[in-house]
CSV table of C-alpha atoms in Angstrom, one decimal:
chain,number,residue,atom,x,y,z
L,24,MET,CA,-0.1,0.1,0.1
L,25,GLY,CA,3.1,2.3,0.4
L,26,TYR,CA,2.7,3.1,3.9
L,27,PRO,CA,5.7,3.2,6.4
L,28,ILE,CA,5.5,0.2,8.8
L,29,PRO,CA,4.7,1.4,12.2
L,30,GLU,CA,6.5,0.0,15.4
L,31,THR,CA,3.0,-0.8,16.8
L,32,PHE,CA,-0.5,-1.1,15.3
L,33,GLN,CA,-3.2,0.7,16.9
L,34,ARG,CA,-6.6,-1.1,17.2
L,35,THR,CA,-9.1,0.8,14.8
L,36,GLN,CA,-12.2,-0.1,13.2
L,37,PRO,CA,-11.7,-0.7,10.2
L,38,ARG,CA,-8.2,-1.9,10.6
L,39,PHE,CA,-6.8,0.3,7.8
L,40,PHE,CA,-8.8,3.4,8.7
L,41,GLY,CA,-7.3,5.6,6.0
L,42,GLN,CA,-8.4,3.4,3.2
L,43,LEU,CA,-11.7,2.2,4.8
L,44,PHE,CA,-11.0,-1.6,4.6
L,45,ASP,CA,-10.4,-4.6,7.0
L,46,THR,CA,-8.3,-7.7,6.1
L,47,TYR,CA,-9.1,-11.4,6.7
L,48,ILE,CA,-7.1,-14.3,6.3
L,49,GLN,CA,-8.9,-17.6,5.4
L,50,LYS,CA,-7.7,-21.2,5.3
L,51,SER,CA,-11.4,-22.2,5.2
L,52,ASN,CA,-14.7,-20.9,3.8
L,53,ASN,CA,-15.8,-19.7,7.3
L,54,LEU,CA,-15.5,-16.0,7.6
L,55,GLN,CA,-15.7,-14.6,11.1
L,56,ILE,CA,-16.2,-10.9,12.0
L,57,TRP,CA,-15.8,-10.0,15.6
L,58,ASN,CA,-17.9,-7.8,17.7
L,59,GLU,CA,-19.4,-5.6,15.0
L,60,ASP,CA,-22.0,-5.6,12.1
L,61,ILE,CA,-21.0,-5.6,8.6
L,62,SER,CA,-20.7,-1.9,7.5
L,63,LEU,CA,-22.0,-1.6,4.1
L,64,SER,CA,-19.7,1.4,3.1
L,65,ARG,CA,-16.6,-0.5,4.1
L,66,ARG,CA,-14.3,-2.7,1.8
L,67,TYR,CA,-13.3,-6.1,2.9
L,68,VAL,CA,-10.0,-7.8,1.8
L,69,ILE,CA,-10.3,-11.5,1.9
L,70,ILE,CA,-7.0,-13.4,1.6
L,71,GLN,CA,-7.0,-17.0,0.8
L,72,ILE,CA,-3.8,-18.9,2.0
L,73,SER,CA,-2.8,-22.5,1.6
L,74,THR,CA,-2.1,-25.0,4.2
L,75,ASP,CA,1.5,-24.2,3.9
L,76,ASP,CA,0.8,-20.6,4.6
L,77,ILE,CA,1.2,-19.3,1.1
L,78,VAL,CA,-1.0,-16.5,-0.2
L,79,GLN,CA,-3.0,-17.9,-3.1
L,80,LYS,CA,-5.7,-15.5,-4.0
L,81,VAL,CA,-7.0,-12.0,-2.9
L,82,ARG,CA,-10.4,-10.6,-3.3
L,83,VAL,CA,-11.7,-7.2,-2.3
L,84,VAL,CA,-15.5,-6.8,-1.8
L,85,THR,CA,-17.8,-4.3,-0.6
L,86,GLY,CA,-19.6,-4.7,2.8
L,87,GLU,CA,-22.8,-4.7,0.8
L,88,LEU,CA,-21.8,-7.9,-1.2
L,89,LEU,CA,-20.6,-9.5,2.0
L,90,SER,CA,-23.8,-8.6,3.8
L,91,SER,CA,-25.8,-10.5,1.1
L,92,LEU,CA,-23.8,-13.7,2.1
L,93,ASP,CA,-24.7,-13.4,5.8
L,94,LYS,CA,-28.0,-15.3,5.8
L,95,THR,CA,-28.7,-15.1,9.6
L,96,GLY,CA,-27.1,-12.0,10.8
L,97,VAL,CA,-26.9,-13.8,14.3
L,98,PHE,CA,-23.9,-13.3,16.5
L,99,THR,CA,-22.3,-16.4,18.2
L,100,GLN,CA,-21.2,-15.5,21.7
L,101,LYS,CA,-17.8,-16.3,23.0
L,102,TYR,CA,-16.3,-15.7,26.5
L,103,GLN,CA,-12.5,-14.9,26.5
L,104,ALA,CA,-9.9,-14.2,29.2
L,105,ARG,CA,-6.2,-13.7,29.4
L,106,LEU,CA,-3.3,-15.9,30.6
L,107,SER,CA,-0.1,-14.2,31.9
L,108,PRO,CA,2.2,-17.2,32.7
L,109,GLY,CA,4.3,-15.4,35.5
L,110,ASP,CA,7.5,-16.8,37.2
L,111,SER,CA,6.0,-20.2,38.4
L,112,VAL,CA,5.9,-23.0,36.0
L,113,LEU,CA,3.3,-24.8,38.3
L,114,GLU,CA,0.3,-23.1,39.8
L,115,LEU,CA,-2.7,-24.4,41.8
L,116,VAL,CA,-4.8,-21.4,41.7
L,117,THR,CA,-7.2,-22.6,44.3
L,118,PRO,CA,-6.0,-25.2,46.7
L,119,ASP,CA,-9.5,-26.4,47.4
L,120,ASP,CA,-12.5,-27.2,45.4
L,121,THR,CA,-15.7,-25.2,45.7
L,122,ASP,CA,-17.7,-25.6,49.0
L,123,ARG,CA,-20.4,-27.7,47.1
L,124,LEU,CA,-18.0,-30.0,45.6
L,125,ARG,CA,-16.0,-30.6,48.8
L,126,LEU,CA,-19.2,-32.3,50.2
L,127,LEU,CA,-18.5,-35.2,48.0
L,128,PHE,CA,-14.9,-36.0,49.3
L,129,LYS,CA,-15.2,-38.1,52.2
L,130,ASN,CA,-12.3,-40.6,51.6
L,131,ASP,CA,-8.5,-40.3,52.2
L,132,SER,CA,-7.4,-42.4,49.4
L,133,TYR,CA,-8.7,-42.2,45.8
L,134,PRO,CA,-8.5,-44.7,42.6
L,135,ASN,CA,-5.0,-44.6,40.9
L,136,SER,CA,-6.7,-46.0,37.6
L,137,PHE,CA,-10.0,-46.1,35.9
L,138,THR,CA,-11.7,-48.4,33.5
L,139,SER,CA,-14.6,-46.1,33.1
L,140,SER,CA,-14.6,-43.8,29.9
L,141,PRO,CA,-13.5,-40.1,30.7
L,142,ALA,CA,-16.7,-39.0,29.1
L,143,GLN,CA,-18.9,-40.8,31.6
L,144,ASN,CA,-20.7,-38.8,34.3
L,145,PRO,CA,-18.8,-38.5,37.6
L,146,SER,CA,-19.6,-40.4,40.6
L,147,VAL,CA,-18.7,-40.0,44.2
L,148,LYS,CA,-16.4,-43.0,44.1
L,149,SER,CA,-14.5,-41.9,41.2
L,150,LEU,CA,-14.2,-38.0,41.6
L,151,LEU,CA,-10.8,-36.7,42.5
L,152,PRO,CA,-10.2,-33.7,44.5
L,153,ILE,CA,-8.4,-30.7,42.8
L,154,GLN,CA,-5.4,-31.3,44.9
L,155,VAL,CA,-5.0,-34.8,43.6
L,156,ILE,CA,-5.5,-33.7,39.9
L,157,PHE,CA,-3.0,-31.2,40.3
L,158,GLU,CA,-0.3,-33.8,41.6
L,159,ARG,CA,-1.2,-36.2,38.9
L,160,LEU,CA,-1.0,-33.5,36.1
L,161,LYS,CA,1.8,-31.5,37.1
L,162,ASN,CA,4.5,-33.9,35.6
L,163,LEU,CA,3.3,-33.1,32.1
L,164,VAL,CA,5.2,-29.9,32.2
L,165,GLY,CA,8.1,-30.5,30.1
L,166,ARG,CA,6.4,-33.1,27.9
L,167,ARG,CA,6.2,-32.5,24.0
L,168,PHE,CA,4.2,-33.6,21.2
L,169,HIS,CA,4.0,-33.1,17.4
L,170,ASN,CA,2.8,-29.8,16.1
L,171,ARG,CA,0.1,-30.6,13.4
L,172,GLY,CA,0.0,-26.9,12.4
L,173,HIS,CA,-1.6,-23.8,13.8
L,174,ASP,CA,-4.8,-24.4,11.7
L,175,GLN,CA,-5.0,-28.0,13.5
L,176,GLU,CA,-6.0,-26.7,17.0
L,177,ARG,CA,-8.5,-29.5,17.4
L,178,ASN,CA,-5.9,-32.3,16.7
L,179,ARG,CA,-3.5,-30.6,19.1
L,180,GLY,CA,-6.0,-30.4,21.7
L,181,GLU,CA,-6.9,-34.2,21.3
L,182,GLN,CA,-3.1,-35.0,21.6
L,183,LEU,CA,-3.1,-33.1,25.0
L,184,HIS,CA,-6.3,-34.6,26.0
L,185,ARG,CA,-4.9,-38.1,25.5
L,186,LEU,CA,-1.8,-37.1,27.9
L,187,VAL,CA,-4.0,-35.9,30.6
L,188,CYS,CA,-6.2,-39.1,30.4
L,189,ASP,CA,-3.3,-41.2,30.8
L,190,ALA,CA,-1.6,-39.1,33.6
L,191,LEU,CA,-5.0,-39.2,35.6
L,192,GLY,CA,-5.0,-43.1,35.4
L,193,TYR,CA,-7.5,-43.7,32.6
L,194,ASN,CA,-7.0,-47.0,30.8
L,195,ASN,CA,-8.8,-45.5,27.6
L,196,PHE,CA,-9.3,-42.3,25.8
L,197,SER,CA,-12.7,-40.8,24.8
L,198,ASP,CA,-13.8,-37.3,23.8
L,199,ASP,CA,-17.4,-36.7,22.9
L,200,GLY,CA,-16.9,-32.9,22.3
L,201,GLN,CA,-19.1,-31.9,25.1
L,202,PHE,CA,-18.2,-29.7,28.1
L,203,PRO,CA,-16.3,-30.4,30.3
L,204,ASP,CA,-13.7,-32.4,28.4
L,205,ILE,CA,-13.2,-35.0,31.0
L,206,ARG,CA,-16.7,-35.2,32.5
L,207,HIS,CA,-15.9,-38.1,34.7
L,208,GLN,CA,-13.6,-35.7,36.6
L,209,LEU,CA,-15.4,-32.4,35.9
L,210,LEU,CA,-12.2,-31.2,34.2
L,211,GLU,CA,-12.0,-28.8,31.3
L,212,ILE,CA,-8.7,-28.9,29.3
L,213,LYS,CA,-7.0,-25.8,27.7
L,214,LEU,CA,-4.0,-25.8,25.5
L,215,GLN,CA,-2.5,-22.3,25.2
L,216,THR,CA,0.1,-21.2,22.8
L,217,SER,CA,-0.9,-17.6,23.0
L,218,PRO,CA,-2.3,-15.4,26.0
L,219,THR,CA,-5.9,-15.6,24.8
L,220,ILE,CA,-8.0,-18.2,26.6
L,221,ASP,CA,-11.3,-19.0,24.5
L,222,LEU,CA,-13.8,-20.2,26.7
L,223,GLY,CA,-16.7,-20.8,24.3
L,224,LEU,CA,-20.2,-20.3,25.4
L,225,VAL,CA,-19.5,-21.3,29.0
L,226,CYS,CA,-18.7,-18.8,31.6
L,227,PRO,CA,-16.5,-20.5,34.2
L,228,ASN,CA,-17.9,-18.6,37.2
L,229,SER,CA,-21.5,-19.2,36.3
L,230,THR,CA,-23.7,-20.9,39.0
L,231,ASP,CA,-26.1,-22.5,36.2
L,232,PHE,CA,-26.4,-26.2,36.8
L,233,LEU,CA,-24.4,-28.6,34.7
L,234,ASP,CA,-26.4,-30.7,32.4
L,235,ILE,CA,-25.5,-34.0,34.4
L,236,PRO,CA,-27.3,-36.2,37.0
L,237,ASP,CA,-26.7,-35.1,40.6
L,238,ILE,CA,-24.1,-36.7,42.5
L,239,GLU,CA,-25.3,-38.1,45.9
L,240,GLY,CA,-28.0,-35.5,45.8
L,241,ILE,CA,-25.8,-32.4,45.0
L,242,ASN,CA,-26.4,-30.5,41.6
L,243,VAL,CA,-23.1,-29.7,40.0
L,244,ARG,CA,-22.8,-26.2,38.7
L,245,HIS,CA,-20.5,-24.7,36.0
L,246,CYS,CA,-18.4,-22.8,38.5
L,247,ASP,CA,-17.7,-26.3,40.2
L,248,VAL,CA,-15.8,-27.6,37.2
L,249,ARG,CA,-12.1,-27.6,37.3
L,250,TYR,CA,-10.0,-26.0,34.6
L,251,ALA,CA,-6.6,-27.3,33.6
L,252,LEU,CA,-4.5,-24.8,31.5
L,253,PHE,CA,-1.4,-25.9,29.8
L,254,TYR,CA,0.8,-23.1,28.4
L,255,ALA,CA,3.0,-24.3,25.5
L,256,THR,CA,5.5,-23.3,23.0
L,257,LEU,CA,5.9,-24.0,19.5
L,258,ASN,CA,9.4,-25.3,18.4
L,259,GLY,CA,9.2,-26.4,14.9
L,260,GLU,CA,7.6,-29.6,14.6
L,261,PHE,CA,7.0,-30.1,18.4
L,262,ILE,CA,4.8,-28.3,20.9
L,263,THR,CA,6.5,-28.1,24.4
L,264,ILE,CA,4.2,-27.7,27.7
L,265,THR,CA,6.0,-25.1,29.7
L,266,HIS,CA,3.4,-24.2,32.5
L,267,PHE,CA,0.4,-25.8,34.0
L,268,PHE,CA,-2.3,-23.9,35.9
L,269,LEU,CA,-5.3,-25.6,37.8
L,270,SER,CA,-8.3,-23.5,39.1
L,271,THR,CA,-12.1,-24.0,39.8
L,272,GLY,CA,-14.3,-22.2,37.5
L,273,GLU,CA,-15.7,-20.1,40.6
L,274,SER,CA,-12.1,-18.7,41.1
L,275,PHE,CA,-11.1,-18.6,37.5
L,276,PHE,CA,-11.3,-14.8,36.8
L,277,SER,CA,-9.5,-14.1,40.0
L,278,ARG,CA,-6.3,-15.3,38.3
L,279,PHE,CA,-7.2,-15.0,34.4
L,280,PRO,CA,-8.8,-11.7,33.8
L,281,GLN,CA,-12.0,-11.6,31.5
L,282,PHE,CA,-11.8,-9.7,28.4
L,283,GLY,CA,-13.8,-6.5,28.7
L,284,GLY,CA,-14.9,-7.3,32.4
L,285,LYS,CA,-18.3,-8.8,31.9
L,286,VAL,CA,-18.3,-8.3,28.1
L,287,VAL,CA,-19.1,-11.4,26.0
L,288,ASN,CA,-17.1,-11.2,22.7
L,289,LYS,CA,-19.3,-12.1,19.7
L,290,LYS,CA,-18.8,-13.1,16.2
L,291,LEU,CA,-20.7,-13.3,12.8
L,292,GLN,CA,-19.8,-16.3,11.0
L,293,ILE,CA,-20.3,-16.2,7.3
L,294,PRO,CA,-19.9,-19.3,5.0
L,295,LEU,CA,-18.2,-18.1,1.8
L,296,PRO,CA,-19.6,-19.8,-1.4
L,297,LYS,CA,-17.2,-22.4,-3.0
L,298,ASP,CA,-16.5,-20.2,-5.9
L,299,PHE,CA,-15.8,-17.0,-4.0
L,300,PHE,CA,-12.3,-16.7,-5.0
L,301,ASP,CA,-12.8,-17.8,-8.5
């Protein structure tokens, strides 16, 4: 464009304010626009790149054309927070579970292995306290696994999920894609290669009830779920876990600040036609 490259880029809407256009990088046909409606007067630069991160095609369209592709105009909401690793590589944010969950822990010893599926509903006999989970998972710091590419987040998450199941003592792996990831332990898993924590549609400190049967007469809430965050670095073909954090949902935002306070980040999802770049 002929502009000098600034040392820092200010956040503006649109991104290139002087030329009234935004840029979007696409490896798929799912265009995502965050926290704003489509502006009919704005230009949108859509850049298609290959799986090898090579620019293949560029198309510039008006907001009016893009708006015609948005069939619903419905925003998908998404909670987000920020992770600042700090000096300690191991951090048990809350030494105890929530008051409600602690009512379920009446034993001094807990199973070392499980034949049950990690996706099964929890029971009073199988549920591990947060301190025990921390002890079993902390040794994952330093472990590494293959990096399948920055656009393969689901596959990378599955690799971490398998490591966590093994460290907790499960004899098998199962992931039904539901919240929380390991329902048998009321444990949600996050792999972080950047400071932004994507929390999806569930707010960690919500007091809404989780959609599972009660345990010994106790209804589990979203805030009773435990969150295991693994911060990692990308080293060529490998991902190496460098930090581990464990927190209850109830205390989650005391350690990991929510973006915009109580604001929910929202996005428009627009499926681009298969011939969009033709």
